[in-house]
């Protein structure tokens, strides 16, 4: 009779790593997203604390501030993948959070003399630091998550984005209304990022073999479940660039992530302005109700997580089917709700809030639906895939505030908001159709460690043994170039 190998403690260090990632995503998303509430307080001091300066910024200038974070963010997504493979997630995420903390704490002082242009510059710099986050989170999960727990640990970590969004919306309004005024929003978010840095520095490790807290049984369970060779953490696996960019499932994922980013960034950036302009809600109640949709998103993400676990454990649906069903729910229900929102005004305030809550809350299924799909397609190159997909997808949040700023000349005009929300609904719908047709959760052939190894090398070696005079066929020069170029930039494999 065979005994199942011990997994170590029920709550082990792998769960601690997931919790640290959850906290990290929470505090860094607070620093990223609180600007949508802060900008309302900065330009309408009468509804918050009038003891602090008020700025006369146009709608277009505010749209620049909202989008500027992503100007820097997209520049470090791909470099973040390589930095993480070279130095490990521990160092790179630590530096990212430190940079975010410093610039958050500097923001109020800089704004008093630099205005909206300096605000944009600070947001760009914060974006540069935060661009490395998701490649590092994905790679860290790949190194710590046994395959049977990957969905659970990964989805839990990613709920930090929802928690951070809720807190950014909810506490920012209360801080702006309180004694600290709108500067307190930056001080609180910067302090939270700094506090997380200390926790991460103490408890995080790049993999189980490096952790001083992990037990022998848990370490063996993690490493053996990932089916590593003994030299795995020292090996270099070349990146199959051509195969990745010509992979239909990866391209489908890319389109899906762009659609998700457009719809969600529209909601994140524009809900406070819509509530203030169309629903005529003052800043504190605006912040509370703006946070409700994202509170629903955070809570429903755990419902999706439990449902996915049940469906997979009981083998009711395959992983691919779970991904597509959840993604359909999280894209098409919000699409319908967004269209409805555009037809509601101040007299339908409660219904508008309900539809916005449903729209954003149900969208939390996209984490299991498509966000984790890069690990399915290629555990070995998961960080690279998330870096590539996020680089392309995060061009979108640069555009959404600018597009909304061009469409909405008068924030009180409901017809203009109908166009903004209707466009997001159409993009949600089309993006999911692409994922249904071409998406998959199966690992791709180019994930193999030896994918770029010349296929004729082994047979040529055998021929040389039997006939020394026979010369092995030359390596295709295109393949040779494909192998050599990435090897100069990669340092460590992902599982």
C-alpha positions as a Python dict, from the first residue, in 0.01 Angstrom:
ca = {
    (1, 'X'): (0, 0, 0),
    (2, 'X'): (144, 336, -106),
    (3, 'X'): (130, 638, 118),
    (4, 'X'): (76, 989, -17),
    (5, 'X'): (381, 1208, 47),
    (6, 'X'): (340, 1464, 324),
    (7, 'X'): (250, 1817, 214),
    (8, 'X'): (383, 1964, 536),
    (9, 'X'): (160, 2182, 756),
    (10, 'X'): (-193, 2259, 635),
    (11, 'X'): (-99, 2627, 633),
    (12, 'X'): (261, 2632, 522),
    (13, 'X'): (517, 2876, 389),
    (14, 'X'): (370, 2848, 38),
    (15, 'X'): (49, 2994, 180),
    (16, 'X'): (251, 3265, 354),
    (17, 'X'): (407, 3359, 18),
    (18, 'X'): (61, 3381, -136),
    (19, 'X'): (-58, 3599, 153),
    (20, 'X'): (242, 3830, 117),
    (21, 'X'): (165, 3868, -254),
    (22, 'X'): (-197, 3944, -163),
    (23, 'X'): (-85, 4219, 78),
    (24, 'X'): (166, 4356, -173),
    (25, 'X'): (-92, 4381, -451),
    (26, 'X'): (-331, 4544, -203),
    (27, 'X'): (-101, 4825, -90),
    (28, 'X'): (41, 4892, -435),
    (29, 'X'): (-306, 4911, -588),
    (30, 'X'): (-409, 5157, -319),
    (31, 'X'): (-117, 5377, -427),
    (32, 'X'): (-204, 5326, -793),
    (33, 'X'): (-581, 5384, -788),
    (34, 'X'): (-649, 5637, -512),
    (35, 'X'): (-585, 5915, -762),
    (36, 'X'): (-935, 5877, -912),
    (37, 'X'): (-1086, 5988, -578),
    (38, 'X'): (-801, 6225, -487),
    (39, 'X'): (-837, 6421, -809),
    (40, 'X'): (-1202, 6496, -727),
    (41, 'X'): (-1100, 6624, -381),
    (42, 'X'): (-814, 6833, -525),
    (43, 'X'): (-1043, 7011, -773),
    (44, 'X'): (-1349, 7044, -547),
    (45, 'X'): (-1220, 7128, -198),
    (46, 'X'): (-1560, 7253, -82),
    (47, 'X'): (-1689, 6895, -60),
    (48, 'X'): (-1386, 6772, 140),
    (49, 'X'): (-1153, 6977, 362),
    (50, 'X'): (-1136, 7343, 246),
    (51, 'X'): (-817, 7405, 446),
    (52, 'X'): (-603, 7263, 165),
    (53, 'X'): (-525, 7407, -180),
    (54, 'X'): (-772, 7358, -463),
    (55, 'X'): (-656, 7320, -823),
    (56, 'X'): (-827, 7451, -1136),
    (57, 'X'): (-766, 7162, -1374),
    (58, 'X'): (-962, 7103, -1694),
    (59, 'X'): (-1120, 6767, -1775),
    (60, 'X'): (-845, 6704, -2030),
    (61, 'X'): (-570, 6779, -1777),
    (62, 'X'): (-735, 6543, -1529),
    (63, 'X'): (-746, 6274, -1798),
    (64, 'X'): (-369, 6317, -1847),
    (65, 'X'): (-313, 6268, -1474),
    (66, 'X'): (-532, 5954, -1467),
    (67, 'X'): (-356, 5795, -1764),
    (68, 'X'): (4, 5904, -1692),
    (69, 'X'): (69, 5617, -1450),
    (70, 'X'): (43, 5375, -1740),
    (71, 'X'): (287, 5569, -1956),
    (72, 'X'): (561, 5449, -1723),
    (73, 'X'): (393, 5120, -1635),
    (74, 'X'): (411, 4967, -1983),
    (75, 'X'): (781, 5049, -2018),
    (76, 'X'): (892, 4812, -1740),
    (77, 'X'): (656, 4516, -1791),
    (78, 'X'): (884, 4320, -2025),
    (79, 'X'): (1207, 4431, -1853),
    (80, 'X'): (1039, 4326, -1528),
    (81, 'X'): (1018, 3967, -1654),
    (82, 'X'): (1391, 3958, -1724),
    (83, 'X'): (1481, 4134, -1401),
    (84, 'X'): (1277, 3880, -1206),
    (85, 'X'): (1448, 3588, -1381),
    (86, 'X'): (1787, 3748, -1317),
    (87, 'X'): (1752, 3871, -956),
    (88, 'X'): (1443, 3690, -827),
    (89, 'X'): (1103, 3822, -722),
    (90, 'X'): (1217, 3911, -370),
    (91, 'X'): (1459, 4186, -470),
    (92, 'X'): (1258, 4323, -761),
    (93, 'X'): (927, 4349, -572),
    (94, 'X'): (1105, 4508, -275),
    (95, 'X'): (1252, 4781, -496),
    (96, 'X'): (915, 4832, -669),
    (97, 'X'): (732, 4888, -342),
    (98, 'X'): (1004, 5116, -202),
    (99, 'X'): (990, 5335, -512),
    (100, 'X'): (611, 5352, -495),
    (101, 'X'): (627, 5451, -127),
    (102, 'X'): (882, 5729, -180),
    (103, 'X'): (693, 5896, -465),
    (104, 'X'): (359, 5867, -283),
    (105, 'X'): (504, 6048, 18),
    (106, 'X'): (655, 6318, -206),
    (107, 'X'): (334, 6391, -399),
    (108, 'X'): (166, 6661, -181),
    (109, 'X'): (483, 6868, -148),
    (110, 'X'): (556, 6848, -521),
    (111, 'X'): (203, 6948, -622),
    (112, 'X'): (214, 7276, -430),
    (113, 'X'): (480, 7413, -666),
    (114, 'X'): (458, 7197, -979),
    (115, 'X'): (86, 7162, -1054),
    (116, 'X'): (-64, 6895, -1278),
    (117, 'X'): (251, 6857, -1490),
    (118, 'X'): (455, 6746, -1189),
    (119, 'X'): (167, 6521, -1081),
    (120, 'X'): (188, 6349, -1420),
    (121, 'X'): (566, 6310, -1382),
    (122, 'X'): (528, 6150, -1038),
    (123, 'X'): (262, 5913, -1168),
    (124, 'X'): (488, 5813, -1458),
    (125, 'X'): (770, 5731, -1214),
    (126, 'X'): (535, 5528, -994),
    (127, 'X'): (425, 5342, -1306),
    (128, 'X'): (787, 5260, -1390),
    (129, 'X'): (832, 5100, -1049),
    (130, 'X'): (501, 4912, -1054),
    (131, 'X'): (541, 4774, -1407),
    (132, 'X'): (752, 4488, -1270),
    (133, 'X'): (486, 4371, -1023),
    (134, 'X'): (277, 4122, -1219),
    (135, 'X'): (567, 3946, -1398),
    (136, 'X'): (722, 3896, -1052),
    (137, 'X'): (395, 3783, -891),
    (138, 'X'): (333, 3531, -1170),
    (139, 'X'): (685, 3393, -1154),
    (140, 'X'): (681, 3377, -774),
    (141, 'X'): (356, 3179, -786),
    (142, 'X'): (502, 2944, -1046),
    (143, 'X'): (799, 2874, -816),
    (144, 'X'): (592, 2818, -500),
    (145, 'X'): (262, 2664, -620),
    (146, 'X'): (223, 2288, -668),
    (147, 'X'): (8, 2229, -980),
    (148, 'X'): (-293, 2103, -783),
    (149, 'X'): (-290, 2418, -566),
    (150, 'X'): (-192, 2670, -834),
    (151, 'X'): (-546, 2784, -910),
    (152, 'X'): (-621, 2838, -540),
    (153, 'X'): (-297, 3011, -441),
    (154, 'X'): (-285, 3218, -759),
    (155, 'X'): (-645, 3336, -741),
    (156, 'X'): (-609, 3427, -371),
    (157, 'X'): (-296, 3632, -441),
    (158, 'X'): (-465, 3816, -725),
    (159, 'X'): (-760, 3915, -504),
    (160, 'X'): (-519, 4167, -354),
    (161, 'X'): (-588, 4381, -662),
    (162, 'X'): (-960, 4383, -574),
    (163, 'X'): (-893, 4452, -205),
    (164, 'X'): (-659, 4738, -298),
    (165, 'X'): (-918, 4884, -533),
    (166, 'X'): (-1185, 4873, -261),
    (167, 'X'): (-961, 5040, -5),
    (168, 'X'): (-836, 5299, -256),
    (169, 'X'): (-1193, 5406, -327),
    (170, 'X'): (-1329, 5370, 25),
    (171, 'X'): (-1066, 5518, 255),
    (172, 'X'): (-951, 5792, 18),
    (173, 'X'): (-1279, 5980, 46),
    (174, 'X'): (-1278, 5958, 425),
    (175, 'X'): (-914, 6070, 446),
    (176, 'X'): (-981, 6367, 214),
    (177, 'X'): (-1280, 6469, 427),
    (178, 'X'): (-1079, 6436, 750),
    (179, 'X'): (-808, 6644, 917),
    (180, 'X'): (-532, 6532, 678),
    (181, 'X'): (-726, 6645, 369),
    (182, 'X'): (-631, 6523, 23),
    (183, 'X'): (-254, 6515, 108),
    (184, 'X'): (-331, 6242, 361),
    (185, 'X'): (-430, 6008, 76),
    (186, 'X'): (-70, 6005, -45),
    (187, 'X'): (79, 5984, 304),
    (188, 'X'): (-131, 5682, 403),
    (189, 'X'): (-69, 5489, 80),
    (190, 'X'): (306, 5559, 95),
    (191, 'X'): (326, 5442, 456),
    (192, 'X'): (141, 5118, 375),
    (193, 'X'): (383, 5038, 91),
    (194, 'X'): (681, 5102, 322),
    (195, 'X'): (538, 4875, 592),
    (196, 'X'): (488, 4593, 340),
    (197, 'X'): (853, 4623, 232),
    (198, 'X'): (968, 4515, 580),
    (199, 'X'): (734, 4213, 587),
    (200, 'X'): (844, 4107, 239),
    (201, 'X'): (1212, 4145, 321),
    (202, 'X'): (1180, 3922, 629),
    (203, 'X'): (949, 3644, 511),
    (204, 'X'): (979, 3620, 131),
    (205, 'X'): (1206, 3379, -58),
    (206, 'X'): (1245, 3323, -430),
    (207, 'X'): (1174, 2950, -397),
    (208, 'X'): (1126, 2681, -134),
    (209, 'X'): (1491, 2576, -130),
    (210, 'X'): (1600, 2929, -32),
    (211, 'X'): (1348, 2981, 250),
    (212, 'X'): (1471, 2954, 608),
    (213, 'X'): (1114, 2907, 733),
    (214, 'X'): (995, 2616, 518),
    (215, 'X'): (1000, 2264, 663),
    (216, 'X'): (1164, 1969, 493),
    (217, 'X'): (834, 1794, 411),
    (218, 'X'): (677, 2102, 255),
    (219, 'X'): (992, 2187, 59),
    (220, 'X'): (1010, 1832, -79),
    (221, 'X'): (639, 1840, -166),
    (222, 'X'): (669, 2167, -359),
    (223, 'X'): (987, 2079, -546),
    (224, 'X'): (881, 1723, -635),
    (225, 'X'): (535, 1832, -752),
    (226, 'X'): (694, 2078, -993),
    (227, 'X'): (895, 1789, -1144),
    (228, 'X'): (1223, 1978, -1139),
    (229, 'X'): (1565, 1844, -1216),
    (230, 'X'): (1811, 1891, -930),
    (231, 'X'): (1982, 2176, -1118),
    (232, 'X'): (1654, 2348, -1209),
    (233, 'X'): (1716, 2669, -1013),
    (234, 'X'): (2058, 2711, -1179),
    (235, 'X'): (1955, 2623, -1537),
    (236, 'X'): (1882, 2861, -1820),
    (237, 'X'): (1595, 2784, -2056),
    (238, 'X'): (1604, 2986, -2380),
    (239, 'X'): (1282, 3169, -2468),
    (240, 'X'): (1105, 3057, -2790),
    (241, 'X'): (1008, 3404, -2907),
    (242, 'X'): (884, 3305, -3252),
    (243, 'X'): (672, 3020, -3115),
    (244, 'X'): (518, 3247, -2851),
    (245, 'X'): (423, 3524, -3092),
    (246, 'X'): (276, 3277, -3343),
    (247, 'X'): (85, 3077, -3080),
    (248, 'X'): (-292, 3110, -3140),
    (249, 'X'): (-387, 3045, -2772),
    (250, 'X'): (-141, 3313, -2657),
    (251, 'X'): (-271, 3564, -2912),
    (252, 'X'): (-628, 3485, -2801),
    (253, 'X'): (-521, 3549, -2440),
    (254, 'X'): (-365, 3877, -2550),
    (255, 'X'): (-688, 4001, -2710),
    (256, 'X'): (-887, 3888, -2405),
    (257, 'X'): (-660, 4070, -2160),
    (258, 'X'): (-682, 4389, -2368),
    (259, 'X'): (-1063, 4372, -2359),
    (260, 'X'): (-1062, 4309, -1983),
    (261, 'X'): (-822, 4596, -1921),
    (262, 'X'): (-1028, 4839, -2128),
    (263, 'X'): (-1355, 4759, -1951),
    (264, 'X'): (-1212, 4751, -1600),
    (265, 'X'): (-993, 5061, -1638),
    (266, 'X'): (-1296, 5252, -1768),
    (267, 'X'): (-1485, 5161, -1453),
    (268, 'X'): (-1193, 5226, -1218),
    (269, 'X'): (-1105, 5567, -1361),
    (270, 'X'): (-1448, 5701, -1451),
    (271, 'X'): (-1691, 5583, -1178),
    (272, 'X'): (-1606, 5870, -934),
    (273, 'X'): (-1643, 6130, -1210),
    (274, 'X'): (-1970, 5974, -1334),
    (275, 'X'): (-2115, 5968, -982),
    (276, 'X'): (-2012, 6328, -922),
    (277, 'X'): (-2124, 6459, -1261),
    (278, 'X'): (-2438, 6262, -1352),
    (279, 'X'): (-2560, 6132, -1016),
    (280, 'X'): (-2457, 6455, -832),
    (281, 'X'): (-2300, 6273, -536),
    (282, 'X'): (-2061, 6462, -307),
    (283, 'X'): (-1713, 6330, -243),
    (284, 'X'): (-1757, 6125, 76),
    (285, 'X'): (-2068, 5937, -36),
    (286, 'X'): (-1910, 5923, -383),
    (287, 'X'): (-1607, 5744, -236),
    (288, 'X'): (-1822, 5502, -35),
    (289, 'X'): (-2047, 5412, -327),
    (290, 'X'): (-1753, 5408, -570),
    (291, 'X'): (-1595, 5142, -352),
    (292, 'X'): (-1907, 4921, -342),
    (293, 'X'): (-1856, 4770, -689),
    (294, 'X'): (-1499, 4677, -600),
    (295, 'X'): (-1602, 4540, -262),
    (296, 'X'): (-1841, 4311, -454),
    (297, 'X'): (-1554, 4223, -686),
    (298, 'X'): (-1331, 4127, -393),
    (299, 'X'): (-1597, 3915, -220),
    (300, 'X'): (-1721, 3746, -538),
    (301, 'X'): (-1366, 3649, -630),
    (302, 'X'): (-1375, 3404, -337),
    (303, 'X'): (-1708, 3266, -460),
    (304, 'X'): (-1550, 3205, -799),
    (305, 'X'): (-1248, 3047, -631),
    (306, 'X'): (-1458, 2801, -429),
    (307, 'X'): (-1677, 2720, -731),
    (308, 'X'): (-1371, 2651, -947),
    (309, 'X'): (-1224, 2423, -680),
    (310, 'X'): (-1547, 2220, -662),
    (311, 'X'): (-1585, 2194, -1040),
    (312, 'X'): (-1226, 2079, -1086),
    (313, 'X'): (-1206, 1841, -787),
    (314, 'X'): (-1530, 1666, -884),
    (315, 'X'): (-1422, 1669, -1249),
    (316, 'X'): (-1748, 1832, -1355),
    (317, 'X'): (-1557, 2059, -1595),
    (318, 'X'): (-1207, 2056, -1736),
    (319, 'X'): (-972, 2344, -1655),
    (320, 'X'): (-1021, 2485, -2006),
    (321, 'X'): (-1400, 2475, -1963),
    (322, 'X'): (-1378, 2642, -1621),
    (323, 'X'): (-1163, 2920, -1767),
    (324, 'X'): (-1409, 2984, -2054),
    (325, 'X'): (-1728, 2966, -1845),
    (326, 'X'): (-1593, 3200, -1578),
    (327, 'X'): (-1455, 3439, -1836),
    (328, 'X'): (-1791, 3451, -2016),
    (329, 'X'): (-1972, 3537, -1693),
    (330, 'X'): (-1715, 3802, -1604),
    (331, 'X'): (-1725, 3971, -1946),
    (332, 'X'): (-2081, 3946, -2078),
    (333, 'X'): (-2278, 4027, -1761),
    (334, 'X'): (-2077, 4350, -1708),
    (335, 'X'): (-2122, 4434, -2077),
    (336, 'X'): (-2501, 4421, -2039),
    (337, 'X'): (-2488, 4618, -1711),
    (338, 'X'): (-2270, 4891, -1864),
    (339, 'X'): (-2523, 4953, -2141),
    (340, 'X'): (-2798, 4986, -1880),
    (341, 'X'): (-2594, 5230, -1668),
    (342, 'X'): (-2569, 5475, -1954),
    (343, 'X'): (-2946, 5526, -1961),
    (344, 'X'): (-2979, 5611, -1592),
    (345, 'X'): (-2970, 5957, -1436),
    (346, 'X'): (-2994, 6114, -1091),
    (347, 'X'): (-3354, 5999, -1049),
    (348, 'X'): (-3235, 5637, -1089),
    (349, 'X'): (-2935, 5677, -858),
    (350, 'X'): (-2993, 5355, -660),
    (351, 'X'): (-3039, 5141, -973),
    (352, 'X'): (-2724, 5291, -1127),
    (353, 'X'): (-2524, 5200, -815),
    (354, 'X'): (-2666, 4843, -821),
    (355, 'X'): (-2576, 4797, -1190),
    (356, 'X'): (-2225, 4933, -1136),
    (357, 'X'): (-2180, 4701, -839),
    (358, 'X'): (-2296, 4402, -1045),
    (359, 'X'): (-2084, 4503, -1344),
    (360, 'X'): (-1759, 4527, -1150),
    (361, 'X'): (-1833, 4250, -899),
    (362, 'X'): (-1908, 3982, -1156),
    (363, 'X'): (-1596, 4081, -1348),
    (364, 'X'): (-1384, 3930, -1067),
    (365, 'X'): (-1424, 3594, -1242),
    (366, 'X'): (-1173, 3712, -1501),
    (367, 'X'): (-891, 3626, -1258),
    (368, 'X'): (-970, 3255, -1287),
    (369, 'X'): (-1112, 3298, -1636),
    (370, 'X'): (-808, 3442, -1812),
    (371, 'X'): (-560, 3618, -1580),
    (372, 'X'): (-400, 3289, -1469),
    (373, 'X'): (-403, 3143, -1821),
    (374, 'X'): (-41, 3239, -1887),
    (375, 'X'): (71, 2982, -1625),
    (376, 'X'): (-144, 2718, -1801),
    (377, 'X'): (8, 2784, -2141),
    (378, 'X'): (368, 2780, -2020),
    (379, 'X'): (477, 2728, -1658),
    (380, 'X'): (840, 2764, -1771),
    (381, 'X'): (783, 3104, -1932),
    (382, 'X'): (488, 3233, -1726),
    (383, 'X'): (667, 3553, -1622),
    (384, 'X'): (762, 3627, -1981),
    (385, 'X'): (404, 3570, -2102),
    (386, 'X'): (254, 3795, -1837),
    (387, 'X'): (515, 4060, -1917),
    (388, 'X'): (431, 4048, -2287),
    (389, 'X'): (54, 4036, -2242),
    (390, 'X'): (51, 4309, -1979),
    (391, 'X'): (275, 4532, -2192),
    (392, 'X'): (24, 4520, -2476),
    (393, 'X'): (-287, 4522, -2254),
    (394, 'X'): (-168, 4814, -2043),
    (395, 'X'): (-145, 5045, -2338),
    (396, 'X'): (-523, 5041, -2296),
    (397, 'X'): (-543, 5221, -1955),
    (398, 'X'): (-340, 5501, -2114),
    (399, 'X'): (-608, 5539, -2378),
    (400, 'X'): (-928, 5492, -2174),
    (401, 'X'): (-911, 5818, -1972),
    (402, 'X'): (-801, 6005, -2284),
    (403, 'X'): (-1087, 5857, -2487),
    (404, 'X'): (-1331, 5935, -2206),
    (405, 'X'): (-1185, 6286, -2182),
    (406, 'X'): (-1247, 6342, -2554),
    (407, 'X'): (-1601, 6202, -2539),
    (408, 'X'): (-1712, 6364, -2212),
    (409, 'X'): (-1679, 6739, -2264),
    (410, 'X'): (-1948, 6800, -2000),
    (411, 'X'): (-1942, 6559, -1706),
    (412, 'X'): (-2313, 6627, -1643),
    (413, 'X'): (-2411, 6510, -1993),
    (414, 'X'): (-2561, 6159, -1967),
    (415, 'X'): (-2553, 6103, -2343),
    (416, 'X'): (-2176, 6139, -2351),
    (417, 'X'): (-2139, 5885, -2069),
    (418, 'X'): (-2359, 5643, -2269),
    (419, 'X'): (-2095, 5640, -2541),
    (420, 'X'): (-1816, 5575, -2289),
    (421, 'X'): (-1995, 5280, -2124),
    (422, 'X'): (-2137, 5143, -2453),
    (423, 'X'): (-1790, 5128, -2609),
    (424, 'X'): (-1658, 4937, -2306),
    (425, 'X'): (-1951, 4691, -2334),
    (426, 'X'): (-1880, 4614, -2701),
    (427, 'X'): (-1510, 4554, -2629),
    (428, 'X'): (-1600, 4321, -2337),
    (429, 'X'): (-1826, 4115, -2566),
    (430, 'X'): (-1584, 4078, -2857),
    (431, 'X'): (-1287, 3996, -2632),
    (432, 'X'): (-1464, 3701, -2474),
    (433, 'X'): (-1579, 3563, -2813),
    (434, 'X'): (-1212, 3541, -2914),
    (435, 'X'): (-1126, 3355, -2591),
    (436, 'X'): (-1414, 3109, -2632),
    (437, 'X'): (-1305, 3016, -2985),
    (438, 'X'): (-925, 3004, -2952),
    (439, 'X'): (-840, 2998, -2579),
    (440, 'X'): (-714, 2687, -2396),
    (441, 'X'): (-567, 2585, -2060),
    (442, 'X'): (-336, 2320, -2206),
    (443, 'X'): (41, 2364, -2185),
    (444, 'X'): (184, 2448, -2526),
    (445, 'X'): (458, 2247, -2702),
    (446, 'X'): (698, 2542, -2684),
    (447, 'X'): (691, 2521, -2301),
    (448, 'X'): (919, 2213, -2313),
    (449, 'X'): (1269, 2265, -2169),
    (450, 'X'): (1428, 2128, -2485),
    (451, 'X'): (1193, 2292, -2737),
    (452, 'X'): (1473, 2495, -2895),
    (453, 'X'): (1715, 2201, -2895),
    (454, 'X'): (1780, 2102, -3258),
    (455, 'X'): (1550, 1807, -3325),
    (456, 'X'): (1809, 1629, -3541),
    (457, 'X'): (2091, 1650, -3285),
    (458, 'X'): (2021, 1315, -3118),
    (459, 'X'): (1974, 1121, -3441),
    (460, 'X'): (2290, 1277, -3584),
    (461, 'X'): (2483, 1168, -3275),
    (462, 'X'): (2360, 812, -3317),
    (463, 'X'): (2460, 814, -3683),
    (464, 'X'): (2807, 936, -3593),
    (465, 'X'): (2848, 646, -3348),
    (466, 'X'): (2765, 391, -3617),
    (467, 'X'): (2941, 575, -3899),
    (468, 'X'): (3212, 817, -3779),
    (469, 'X'): (3265, 952, -4127),
    (470, 'X'): (2907, 1069, -4151),
    (471, 'X'): (2867, 1435, -4073),
    (472, 'X'): (2572, 1556, -3869),
    (473, 'X'): (2340, 1796, -4056),
    (474, 'X'): (2400, 2164, -3979),
    (475, 'X'): (2175, 2362, -3747),
    (476, 'X'): (1926, 2584, -3924),
    (477, 'X'): (2076, 2937, -3900),
    (478, 'X'): (1732, 3087, -3819),
    (479, 'X'): (1693, 2843, -3529),
    (480, 'X'): (2050, 2913, -3416),
    (481, 'X'): (1975, 3284, -3402),
    (482, 'X'): (1650, 3217, -3211),
    (483, 'X'): (1842, 3018, -2951),
    (484, 'X'): (2135, 3248, -2901),
    (485, 'X'): (1960, 3584, -2868),
    (486, 'X'): (1737, 3513, -2565),
    (487, 'X'): (2012, 3319, -2383),
    (488, 'X'): (2194, 3645, -2328),
    (489, 'X'): (1895, 3782, -2140),
    (490, 'X'): (1757, 3494, -1938),
    (491, 'X'): (1889, 3361, -1611),
    (492, 'X'): (1645, 3123, -1448),
    (493, 'X'): (1360, 2896, -1550),
    (494, 'X'): (1002, 2933, -1434),
    (495, 'X'): (788, 2642, -1338),
}
